[in-house]
Each structure stands twice: as C-alpha cells, then as structure tokens.
Amino acid sequence: MIRKTVANVKDALQGVEDGMTFMLGGFGLSGIPENAISELVHLNVKKLTCISNNAGVDDFGLGRLLKKKQIDKMISSYVGENDEFESQMLSEELEVELIPQGTLAARCQAAQQGYPAMYTPAGYGTEVSQFKETREFDGKMYVLEKAFKADFAFVKAWKGDKAGNLIFKGTARNFNPLMCGAAKVTVAEVEELVEPGELDPNQIHIPGIFVQRIFEGKDYEKRIEKRTVRKK
Amino acid sequence: MLDKNGIAQRIAKEVKDGYYVNLGIGIPTLVANFVRDDIEVEFQSENGILGMGPFPLEGEEDADLINAGKQTITALPGASFFDSALSFGMIRGQHVDLTILGAMEVAENGDIANWKIPGKMVKGMGGAMDLVASAENIIVAMMHTNKAGKSKLLKKCTLPLTGVACVTKIVTNLAVIEVTKEGFKLLERAPGVSVEEITEATEGKLIVEGDIPEMKL
C-alpha cells in the first residue's frame, strides 16, 4: 500500500503559487472541495486560472476567490448564479472562456488518460469552434478540443482510504473523478477517511494511483443552491 | 392558446414507452408532470443521474442529490449516478432518445440559439451545445414570440448559435411545428388559434398543407 495521507489542508496545498492553473470539482455547489477553497482564500494566491464547471455563488465556493480578485481567468460551462462574476467579466477584469459542459468533461478526462485532444460535435458551427480545427467523420462535423493542462486538481469525495482510493456520492460525483490525475498534483478531500481495506475494492470509483494527497475535510457546509421540496 | 403547462402537456405526448429523456431548464422540466404513468420512461439529468424522481419531501433534501438546474431531487428505484464524462458519453453516443429544451430563437433550417445575448446575458451554454450537437430527436419548448411580440421562429437566427440544423420539432403556445428541409411545417394549432395567427407570428417560412387540426391534449 502506498500511503497518500497528509495531516491537514495546509499540508495538502503545499506548493500552491501565484499564477497557477487549478481544476476544481463540483457541479453548482454540489461536490465542491470546500476545504481546499477555504485554504486558497487564506493563502491569498493570485493570478489564478480556474477550470471548474461553475463559479460558485457570491459568498460560497469559487465566489469567495472571485470576491478577493484571486482569479484572472475562469474556464467554465455555466456561470449564471454569480453577480460578482458577471460584473468582473463585463468590466473585463476577469477573462472567461465558456465551453460546453461535455467538452469540459472530455478535456479533463483526456488529460487524465493521456489523450492530447479529441473530436466532439459540440459547438460545431458556433463561436465555440471559431479558430479550432474541424474535421468530417462519416458525414458529420467535429471540433478538435485539447486536453487541459493544470498544476493542481482539487477534488471532493464522500469516502476515501489512506491509499487514496475514492468513492463519490450521488450527483456530487460530477467532474470530481475526471479531474483526478488530470493535473500535476491531485488533492482529494473526503468526508470520511478510512483505513486501507475498509472500502470494498468493487465499489471504488477512482483508484489511488490518480491521487497524490488525501485528507479528511472539516466543517462541510454542503450548501443547497435551490431547495425544491414537496409538502409532506 | 396554451400556457407553459399546456406546452409541457402537449410535449409529454411525444414521450414514448422505453424512452430515456433529457429535460432542459424551464418549460421542459414541467413535461415530467404530464407523462402517462402506464409507460416506462427514465429522465436523465446531465449532471449525473438517470432515473430522476420528483422533488424530495420537506426535510429530506440532500445537497448531494440535485438536477442540472441545481434543484434538489430524488432518485427513483432503478436510478444510477455517474460522472460527467459518462453522462455526456450517453448524450454524444446517442443513447438518450429525446432531448427537450427551451430556446430564444429557432431558424427554419433547425438552427437554435439559446445561450447568449451579447452584452446582456452571458451565463454560459452548460450542456446545451453537447445536447443539440448529438441528439437525433430534439424538441424545442418555447413561446412563439418574445416579450416584445417579435417572432422566435426565424429565417435565420440573430443571436449566437447553440447548434446548427438540429431541431426536429417545436411546440409553442400557438402551434406544433416540424422542422423540414423546406422550412417550418405546421402540424397542429393550439386550441382557439387560427392558421392566420400562426402565420402572422412566424417570421421564417411556414408550410401549411391542407387542413391543420387543433391539437388534442
């Protein structure tokens, strides 16, 4: 067993510097690496490029980094819930690259699995495919999209073991597994960290080989963006 | 004329036994409320669930269980969770039978624009570009005209495109329209709406052949 544990979030983020590119898991506020984001706010690293499907809300998730102007560039598919984001984008303080959600997933997965690029039909004939190579296969047009390159991937899982094996829960899985091993260093925070052998190998979503550092996170808020319920 | 629920109710008739269906945000979400309960259908939400159920009962909501609109949901028996690559794999690989989404504009060749108003609304395309680029069966749910009264069924889209020549059918408050190589083909009228009113509200080429029946809900 190769041990991946670090003592805390501070140790997990060793080596983080200004100007780096980060991948951050999560869809909306579901499955975001809350502890890593808090530490990035605390470290106050700046000029960051962040690859994340969404940009949080004004006071939670990546919105906290945006508020402190730590982010120079966002690569996302949907950023609708954040006023701070919108004002920084319209004033051109923040550079934004909007890309289709499936393309975002595929570019993470390509980085994880060693593909330099892949073809997707998404965005063909739209402004997304401008200045990109396109090609026809069997009568249909595709756009060549490149694998991401990132310094750190910050992911959040439900359970993990000290060997770095991860299990995700519900729709909090989303982009998290695809970012594991897609950056130079993958930092996984988990709600529950267990001893090797306690997780059933049949149930593991991401093997520890894709994870360099793992720690048990604290004080998860797990905020709900849109609470929709039926009356009892 | 139909309201939003009426549009959803009419679209629900397009949902067939054995279909896997992706519902977009807005009117499409309402379609789930009208699908017959004697057929087997599974709803996919592209953030990573097949077999999506209704909103949870009060007090049972879970931050780890949401739909693509970030609303809390439930998982029905037989549901599954998966990552975003597999989710768009099932979309790109055409395993999802029907995609229902909203639009700001549709052109007579099936182009769709629904993600950006330059200088005004720049929220992002989310999964819409992946969905329209891959799905074979795409129904658009929308009002026939915008708030200013201008037609949303155009010769050519004016807003940045989401996808090209992809929409197969449009259900609006006024009509059911099929997108053909020749243009918009009028299939049905909404209750109480005349062919003239539909023609008036359609900027793109509208093909009217024979008697156009009033839709049955």
Coordinates of C-alpha atoms in Angstrom, one line a residue, chain A:
Chain A
M1 CA 0.0 0.0 0.0
I2 CA 1.3 3.4 -0.9
R3 CA 0.2 6.0 1.6
K4 CA -1.2 9.3 0.3
T5 CA -2.3 10.9 3.5
V6 CA -1.4 14.4 4.6
A7 CA -2.1 15.8 8.0
N8 CA -4.4 18.7 7.0
V9 CA -5.4 21.0 4.3
K10 CA -2.4 23.2 4.8
D11 CA 0.0 20.3 4.0
A12 CA -2.3 19.3 1.2
L13 CA -1.8 22.6 -0.6
Q14 CA 2.0 22.8 -0.2
G15 CA 3.4 24.1 -3.5
V16 CA 0.5 26.2 -4.5
E17 CA 1.7 29.5 -6.0
D18 CA 0.5 32.7 -7.8
G19 CA -0.2 32.2 -11.5
M20 CA -1.0 28.5 -11.3
T21 CA -3.8 26.7 -13.1
F22 CA -6.2 24.7 -10.9
M23 CA -9.0 22.2 -11.7
L24 CA -11.8 22.2 -9.1
G25 CA -14.5 19.6 -9.0
G26 CA -18.2 20.1 -8.4
F27 CA -21.4 21.0 -10.2
G28 CA -23.1 24.1 -8.8
L29 CA -22.3 23.8 -5.1
S30 CA -22.6 20.0 -5.1
G31 CA -19.3 18.2 -4.5
I32 CA -17.1 21.2 -4.4
P33 CA -13.8 21.0 -2.5
E34 CA -14.8 23.3 0.3
N35 CA -11.7 22.8 2.4
A36 CA -9.3 23.5 -0.4
I37 CA -11.2 26.6 -1.5
S38 CA -11.1 27.9 2.1
E39 CA -7.3 27.4 2.2
L40 CA -6.9 29.1 -1.2
V41 CA -8.7 32.1 0.2
H42 CA -6.5 32.0 3.3
L43 CA -3.3 31.7 1.2
N44 CA -4.4 34.6 -0.9
V45 CA -2.7 33.2 -4.0
K46 CA -3.5 35.4 -7.0
K47 CA -3.5 35.4 -10.8
L48 CA -5.1 32.0 -10.9
T49 CA -6.7 30.2 -13.8
C50 CA -9.5 28.0 -12.6
I51 CA -11.1 25.2 -14.5
S52 CA -14.5 24.5 -13.0
N53 CA -17.9 23.8 -14.4
N54 CA -19.4 26.7 -12.4
A55 CA -18.1 29.7 -10.5
G56 CA -19.9 29.3 -7.2
V57 CA -22.3 31.9 -5.8
D58 CA -21.3 35.3 -4.4
D59 CA -20.3 34.2 -0.9
F60 CA -19.6 30.5 -1.4
G61 CA -17.5 28.1 -3.5
L62 CA -15.3 29.8 -6.1
G63 CA -17.3 33.0 -5.5
R64 CA -15.1 33.5 -2.4
L65 CA -11.9 33.6 -4.6
L66 CA -13.6 35.9 -7.1
K67 CA -14.6 38.3 -4.4
K68 CA -10.9 38.7 -3.4
K69 CA -9.9 39.0 -7.0
Q70 CA -7.6 36.0 -6.8
I71 CA -8.8 34.6 -10.2
D72 CA -7.6 36.1 -13.5
K73 CA -9.2 33.5 -15.8
M74 CA -12.1 31.1 -15.5
I75 CA -12.8 28.2 -17.8
S76 CA -16.4 27.1 -17.2
S77 CA -19.6 26.0 -18.9
Y78 CA -22.1 27.9 -16.9
V79 CA -21.6 30.9 -14.6
G80 CA -25.1 32.2 -14.2
E81 CA -25.5 32.4 -10.4
N82 CA -22.8 34.8 -9.5
D83 CA -23.3 38.6 -9.7
E84 CA -19.7 39.3 -8.7
F85 CA -18.6 37.1 -11.6
E86 CA -20.8 38.9 -14.0
S87 CA -19.6 42.4 -13.1
Q88 CA -15.9 41.4 -13.2
M89 CA -16.5 39.7 -16.6
L90 CA -18.3 42.7 -18.1
S91 CA -15.6 45.1 -16.8
E92 CA -13.0 42.7 -18.3
E93 CA -11.2 42.3 -15.0
L94 CA -11.8 38.6 -15.4
E95 CA -11.1 36.6 -18.5
V96 CA -13.7 34.0 -19.2
E97 CA -13.6 31.0 -21.5
L98 CA -17.1 29.4 -21.8
I99 CA -17.1 25.9 -23.2
P100 CA -19.7 23.2 -23.5
Q101 CA -20.1 21.1 -20.4
G102 CA -19.4 17.8 -22.2
T103 CA -16.3 19.3 -23.7
L104 CA -15.1 20.4 -20.3
A105 CA -15.6 16.8 -19.0
A106 CA -13.8 15.3 -22.0
R107 CA -10.9 17.7 -21.8
C108 CA -10.4 16.7 -18.1
Q109 CA -10.7 13.1 -19.0
A110 CA -8.2 13.4 -21.9
A111 CA -5.7 15.0 -19.5
Q112 CA -6.3 12.1 -17.0
Q113 CA -5.9 9.4 -19.6
G114 CA -3.1 10.7 -21.8
Y115 CA -5.1 11.8 -24.9
P116 CA -3.6 15.1 -26.3
A117 CA -7.0 16.0 -27.8
M118 CA -10.3 14.6 -29.0
Y119 CA -13.0 15.4 -31.5
T120 CA -16.5 16.3 -30.4
P121 CA -19.6 17.5 -32.3
A122 CA -20.4 20.0 -29.6
G123 CA -20.1 23.6 -30.6
Y124 CA -19.6 22.9 -34.3
G125 CA -20.9 25.9 -36.3
T126 CA -21.0 28.2 -33.2
E127 CA -18.5 30.7 -31.9
V128 CA -17.0 27.9 -29.7
S129 CA -15.5 26.3 -32.8
Q130 CA -14.0 29.5 -34.2
F131 CA -10.3 29.2 -34.8
K132 CA -10.3 25.5 -34.0
E133 CA -9.6 22.6 -36.3
T134 CA -12.7 20.8 -37.6
R135 CA -13.0 17.6 -39.4
E136 CA -15.7 15.4 -41.0
F137 CA -16.2 11.8 -40.0
D138 CA -18.9 9.8 -41.7
G139 CA -20.7 13.0 -43.0
K140 CA -20.8 14.7 -39.6
M141 CA -18.6 17.7 -38.5
Y142 CA -16.5 17.6 -35.3
V143 CA -14.3 20.1 -33.4
L144 CA -10.8 19.2 -32.2
E145 CA -10.6 20.0 -28.5
K146 CA -7.3 19.8 -26.5
A147 CA -6.7 18.2 -23.1
F148 CA -6.3 20.6 -20.2
K149 CA -3.0 21.2 -18.5
A150 CA -3.2 22.1 -14.8
D151 CA -0.9 22.3 -11.8
F152 CA -3.3 21.1 -9.2
A153 CA -6.6 19.3 -9.2
F154 CA -8.8 19.8 -6.1
V155 CA -11.5 17.2 -5.7
K156 CA -14.0 16.2 -3.1
A157 CA -15.2 12.6 -2.5
W158 CA -17.6 11.1 0.0
K159 CA -15.2 8.4 1.4
G160 CA -11.6 7.7 0.8
D161 CA -8.9 5.5 2.2
K162 CA -5.3 6.2 3.1
A163 CA -4.2 4.7 -0.2
G164 CA -6.1 7.5 -2.0
N165 CA -9.0 5.3 -3.3
L166 CA -12.2 7.3 -3.6
I167 CA -15.9 6.8 -3.5
F168 CA -18.3 9.6 -4.5
K169 CA -21.9 10.1 -3.5
G170 CA -25.0 10.9 -5.6
T171 CA -24.6 13.8 -8.1
A172 CA -21.7 15.2 -6.1
R173 CA -19.6 12.9 -8.3
N174 CA -19.9 15.0 -11.5
F175 CA -16.4 16.3 -12.6
N176 CA -14.5 15.1 -9.5
P177 CA -13.4 11.7 -10.8
L178 CA -12.4 13.2 -14.2
M179 CA -10.0 15.7 -12.6
C180 CA -8.2 13.0 -10.6
G181 CA -4.8 12.6 -12.2
A182 CA -5.6 15.3 -14.8
A183 CA -3.2 17.8 -13.1
K184 CA 0.4 17.5 -11.9
V185 CA -0.8 17.1 -8.3
T186 CA -4.3 15.8 -7.3
V187 CA -5.5 16.7 -3.8
A188 CA -8.6 14.8 -2.6
E189 CA -10.6 15.9 0.4
V190 CA -13.1 13.4 1.8
E191 CA -15.9 13.5 4.3
E192 CA -14.7 10.2 5.8
L193 CA -11.1 8.9 5.7
V194 CA -10.8 5.2 6.5
E195 CA -8.0 2.6 6.8
P196 CA -7.0 0.6 3.7
G197 CA -9.2 -2.5 3.4
E198 CA -12.3 -0.8 4.8
L199 CA -13.6 0.2 1.4
D200 CA -14.8 -2.7 -0.9
P201 CA -12.5 -2.7 -3.9
N202 CA -15.5 -3.5 -6.1
Q203 CA -17.1 -0.2 -5.1
I204 CA -14.1 2.2 -5.7
H205 CA -14.8 4.9 -8.3
I206 CA -11.2 6.2 -8.5
P207 CA -8.1 4.1 -7.7
G208 CA -5.5 5.8 -5.5
I209 CA -3.0 5.9 -8.4
F210 CA -4.7 9.1 -9.6
V211 CA -4.4 10.8 -6.2
Q212 CA -1.2 12.3 -4.7
R213 CA -2.6 13.7 -1.4
I214 CA -5.7 12.9 0.6
F215 CA -7.1 14.3 3.9
E216 CA -10.3 14.2 5.9
G217 CA -12.0 17.6 5.4
K218 CA -13.7 19.5 8.2
D219 CA -16.8 21.6 8.8
Y220 CA -18.6 20.8 5.5
E221 CA -21.4 23.2 4.9
K222 CA -22.8 21.4 1.8
R223 CA -24.9 24.4 0.9
I224 CA -28.0 23.8 -1.3
E225 CA -28.4 26.3 -4.1
K226 CA -32.0 25.7 -5.0
R227 CA -34.1 24.0 -2.3
T228 CA -37.1 22.4 -4.0
V229 CA -39.4 20.2 -2.0
R230 CA -42.9 18.7 -1.8
K231 CA -45.1 19.2 1.2
K232 CA -45.3 16.2 3.5

